[in-house]
């Protein structure tokens, strides 16, 4: 199941067939402010039906996000879309659930394939839940691994402690944000010389730093 984040200026009806699929969906307004504070999604959907100029602006803002961007169009919108929009794929708003599920699946697969397998001596193997530093396994707990994996999947993007609690620990977690600080401290200690990969943005939260090799 993927987390699909939709940016739209409509109240409903962006992709009716999405309601028939078993994905977690978050819907936000198609504004720069919403993009800046959006939760991390596995797939980002931008509604361009009737709002081409606004949709293009949102797509441009999302170009530095690691997640694939799926652009939703009406029949008359194809002529306006070019490569400079930065969308990964396009789909008609009338697409059926089978087509939409296939596009989501392929978009996620393409994003995983294009992600770097290793960063500055750090490698993360999602299949085995194993992280390595310079080829040596790092003994991480499940939550430490999930936190590292999540931050590394969204390099340079800053997440608040509340966002990390929601994305890594889940909405049903009742602990405080101090939990995030504790896990970050332990994670940095285990990363050793690569502890600076987990950067602190004072007054905001944490991000995964892109370091030079």
Short mmCIF file of C-alpha atoms in Angstrom, two decimals:
data_model
loop_
_atom_site.label_atom_id
_atom_site.label_comp_id
_atom_site.label_asym_id
_atom_site.label_seq_id
_atom_site.Cartn_x
_atom_site.Cartn_y
_atom_site.Cartn_z
CA UNK A 1 0.00 0.00 0.00
CA UNK A 2 1.38 3.41 -0.99
CA UNK A 3 0.85 6.83 0.53
CA UNK A 4 -0.62 8.99 -2.24
CA UNK A 5 -0.58 12.77 -1.73
CA UNK A 6 -2.94 14.74 -3.97
CA UNK A 7 -2.59 18.46 -4.70
CA UNK A 8 -5.80 19.97 -6.05
CA UNK A 9 -8.05 23.03 -6.00
CA UNK A 10 -11.18 20.90 -6.18
CA UNK A 11 -13.13 19.55 -3.25
CA UNK A 12 -13.49 16.06 -4.71
CA UNK A 13 -13.48 13.94 -7.84
CA UNK A 14 -9.80 14.21 -8.76
CA UNK A 15 -9.40 10.47 -9.40
CA UNK A 16 -12.64 8.65 -8.53
CA UNK A 17 -11.09 5.24 -9.20
CA UNK A 18 -8.46 5.86 -6.51
CA UNK A 19 -11.18 5.36 -3.91
CA UNK A 20 -11.48 1.75 -5.07
CA UNK A 21 -7.80 1.02 -4.41
CA UNK A 22 -6.21 0.18 -1.09
CA UNK A 23 -3.87 3.14 -0.78
CA UNK A 24 -3.56 5.75 1.92
CA UNK A 25 -4.58 9.12 0.47
CA UNK A 26 -3.88 12.66 1.70
CA UNK A 27 -5.47 15.61 -0.14
CA UNK A 28 -3.95 19.09 0.04
CA UNK A 29 -4.58 22.41 -1.72
CA UNK A 30 -2.49 23.10 -4.81
CA UNK A 31 -0.47 25.93 -3.27
CA UNK A 32 3.19 26.61 -2.57
CA UNK A 33 2.51 26.65 1.17
CA UNK A 34 0.83 23.24 1.04
CA UNK A 35 3.77 21.80 -0.91
CA UNK A 36 6.25 23.16 1.63
CA UNK A 37 4.41 21.55 4.57
CA UNK A 38 3.13 18.42 2.84
CA UNK A 39 3.65 14.99 4.39
CA UNK A 40 6.06 12.74 2.56
CA UNK A 41 4.29 10.64 -0.03
CA UNK A 42 5.29 7.59 -2.04
CA UNK A 43 3.44 9.08 -5.02
CA UNK A 44 2.49 12.73 -5.59
CA UNK A 45 -0.61 13.48 -7.67
CA UNK A 46 -1.16 16.93 -9.19
CA UNK A 47 -4.63 17.82 -10.45
CA UNK A 48 -4.37 19.76 -13.74
CA UNK A 49 -8.01 19.47 -14.81
CA UNK A 50 -9.14 23.03 -15.44
CA UNK A 51 -6.18 24.50 -13.52
CA UNK A 52 -3.22 24.05 -15.87
CA UNK A 53 -1.22 27.09 -14.76
CA UNK A 54 -1.55 26.26 -11.07
CA UNK A 55 -0.76 22.60 -11.72
CA UNK A 56 2.39 23.50 -13.65
CA UNK A 57 3.57 25.69 -10.76
CA UNK A 58 3.01 22.87 -8.26
CA UNK A 59 4.84 20.37 -10.48
CA UNK A 60 7.83 22.69 -10.69
CA UNK A 61 7.89 22.97 -6.90
CA UNK A 62 7.85 19.18 -6.59
CA UNK A 63 10.74 18.58 -8.99
CA UNK A 64 13.25 18.16 -6.16
CA UNK A 65 11.12 15.61 -4.32
CA UNK A 66 12.25 12.01 -4.66
CA UNK A 67 8.70 10.73 -5.11
CA UNK A 68 7.23 10.29 -8.62
CA UNK A 69 4.70 12.91 -9.77
CA UNK A 70 1.53 11.75 -11.52
CA UNK A 71 -0.28 14.51 -13.42
CA UNK A 72 -4.06 14.21 -13.77
CA UNK A 73 -5.47 15.67 -17.00
CA UNK A 74 -8.75 16.08 -18.79
CA UNK A 75 -9.06 15.27 -22.48
CA UNK A 76 -8.14 18.82 -23.50
CA UNK A 77 -5.04 19.20 -21.35
CA UNK A 78 -2.48 17.08 -23.18
CA UNK A 79 -1.35 19.79 -25.58
CA UNK A 80 -0.23 22.06 -22.74
CA UNK A 81 2.05 19.58 -20.97
CA UNK A 82 5.77 19.58 -21.77
CA UNK A 83 8.90 18.04 -20.26
CA UNK A 84 9.62 21.22 -18.28
CA UNK A 85 6.65 20.48 -16.06
CA UNK A 86 8.73 17.73 -14.45
CA UNK A 87 5.90 15.21 -14.14
CA UNK A 88 6.84 11.54 -14.11
CA UNK A 89 3.64 10.31 -15.76
CA UNK A 90 0.19 11.49 -16.84
CA UNK A 91 -3.24 9.95 -16.48
CA UNK A 92 -6.78 10.90 -17.47
CA UNK A 93 -9.10 11.75 -14.60
CA UNK A 94 -11.47 9.11 -16.00
CA UNK A 95 -8.89 6.30 -15.79
CA UNK A 96 -10.19 3.06 -14.31
CA UNK A 97 -8.78 1.41 -11.20
CA UNK A 98 -6.74 -1.18 -13.11
CA UNK A 99 -4.92 1.46 -15.17
CA UNK A 100 -4.38 3.70 -12.17
CA UNK A 101 -3.00 0.86 -10.05
CA UNK A 102 -0.59 -0.05 -12.86
CA UNK A 103 0.64 3.54 -13.15
CA UNK A 104 1.13 3.78 -9.39
CA UNK A 105 3.01 0.48 -9.33
CA UNK A 106 5.27 1.44 -12.24
CA UNK A 107 5.91 4.91 -10.82
CA UNK A 108 6.99 3.50 -7.48
CA UNK A 109 9.21 0.91 -9.15
CA UNK A 110 10.89 3.56 -11.30
CA UNK A 111 11.54 5.74 -8.26
CA UNK A 112 13.15 2.86 -6.39
CA UNK A 113 15.28 1.95 -9.39
CA UNK A 114 16.57 5.52 -9.80
CA UNK A 115 17.39 5.98 -6.11
CA UNK A 116 21.09 5.63 -5.29
CA UNK A 117 21.92 2.33 -3.62
CA UNK A 118 24.60 3.93 -1.51
CA UNK A 119 25.38 7.43 -0.26
CA UNK A 120 28.80 8.48 0.99
CA UNK A 121 29.67 5.03 2.30
CA UNK A 122 26.17 4.26 3.56
CA UNK A 123 24.08 1.56 1.91
CA UNK A 124 20.50 0.64 2.81
CA UNK A 125 19.01 -2.70 1.83
CA UNK A 126 15.24 -2.54 2.28
CA UNK A 127 14.76 -6.22 1.47
CA UNK A 128 16.92 -7.41 4.37
CA UNK A 129 16.39 -4.39 6.64
CA UNK A 130 20.15 -3.99 6.79
CA UNK A 131 22.21 -0.82 6.72
CA UNK A 132 25.97 -0.83 6.16
CA UNK A 133 28.69 1.76 6.59
CA UNK A 134 31.68 1.14 4.32
CA UNK A 135 30.46 -2.42 3.83
CA UNK A 136 30.13 -3.19 7.54
CA UNK A 137 26.66 -3.95 8.98
CA UNK A 138 25.22 -1.44 11.44
CA UNK A 139 23.23 -2.92 14.32
CA UNK A 140 19.98 -0.91 14.13
CA UNK A 141 16.65 -1.49 15.81
CA UNK A 142 13.58 -1.67 13.60
CA UNK A 143 12.58 1.95 14.28
CA UNK A 144 16.13 3.20 13.84
CA UNK A 145 16.27 1.51 10.45
CA UNK A 146 12.85 2.88 9.47
CA UNK A 147 13.89 6.39 10.47
CA UNK A 148 17.13 6.15 8.49
CA UNK A 149 15.37 4.64 5.48
CA UNK A 150 12.67 7.32 5.49
CA UNK A 151 15.08 10.25 5.73
CA UNK A 152 17.40 8.78 3.08
CA UNK A 153 14.44 8.34 0.72
CA UNK A 154 13.81 12.11 0.86
CA UNK A 155 17.31 13.67 0.75
CA UNK A 156 17.66 17.34 1.69
CA UNK A 157 14.00 17.63 2.67
CA UNK A 158 13.40 18.90 6.20
CA UNK A 159 10.88 17.06 8.39
CA UNK A 160 9.48 18.27 11.67
CA UNK A 161 9.43 15.92 14.64
CA UNK A 162 5.65 15.69 14.30
CA UNK A 163 5.96 14.66 10.63
CA UNK A 164 8.52 12.00 11.49
CA UNK A 165 6.31 10.63 14.25
CA UNK A 166 3.44 10.36 11.79
CA UNK A 167 5.45 8.84 8.94
CA UNK A 168 7.75 6.48 10.87
CA UNK A 169 5.85 5.66 14.05
CA UNK A 170 2.33 6.01 12.62
CA UNK A 171 -0.80 7.93 13.49
CA UNK A 172 -1.64 5.57 16.34
CA UNK A 173 1.55 6.34 18.25
CA UNK A 174 0.86 8.29 21.45
CA UNK A 175 4.41 9.10 22.51
CA UNK A 176 5.91 12.58 22.40
CA UNK A 177 8.33 14.14 19.93
CA UNK A 178 11.17 13.46 22.37
CA UNK A 179 11.12 9.93 20.96
CA UNK A 180 12.37 11.28 17.63
CA UNK A 181 15.29 13.09 19.27
CA UNK A 182 16.31 9.97 21.18
CA UNK A 183 16.26 7.80 18.05
CA UNK A 184 18.20 10.38 16.05
CA UNK A 185 20.86 10.54 18.75
CA UNK A 186 21.21 6.75 18.85
CA UNK A 187 21.21 6.53 15.06
CA UNK A 188 23.98 9.09 14.76
CA UNK A 189 26.06 7.23 17.33
CA UNK A 190 25.76 4.00 15.36
CA UNK A 191 26.62 5.70 12.06
CA UNK A 192 29.96 6.80 13.50
CA UNK A 193 31.88 9.00 11.07
CA UNK A 194 28.73 9.33 8.95
CA UNK A 195 26.65 10.80 11.77
CA UNK A 196 26.49 14.11 9.88
CA UNK A 197 24.25 12.45 7.30
CA UNK A 198 21.42 13.15 9.75
CA UNK A 199 21.33 16.92 9.84
CA UNK A 200 19.53 19.18 12.30
CA UNK A 201 17.65 22.26 11.14
CA UNK A 202 17.41 24.35 14.26
CA UNK A 203 13.86 25.11 15.31
CA UNK A 204 12.39 22.87 12.59
CA UNK A 205 13.54 19.25 12.59
CA UNK A 206 15.84 16.87 10.75
CA UNK A 207 16.94 16.06 7.22
CA UNK A 208 19.20 13.63 5.37
CA UNK A 209 22.25 15.51 4.15
CA UNK A 210 23.80 14.99 0.74
CA UNK A 211 27.52 14.76 1.38
CA UNK A 212 30.30 14.79 -1.20
CA UNK A 213 32.04 11.45 -1.70
#
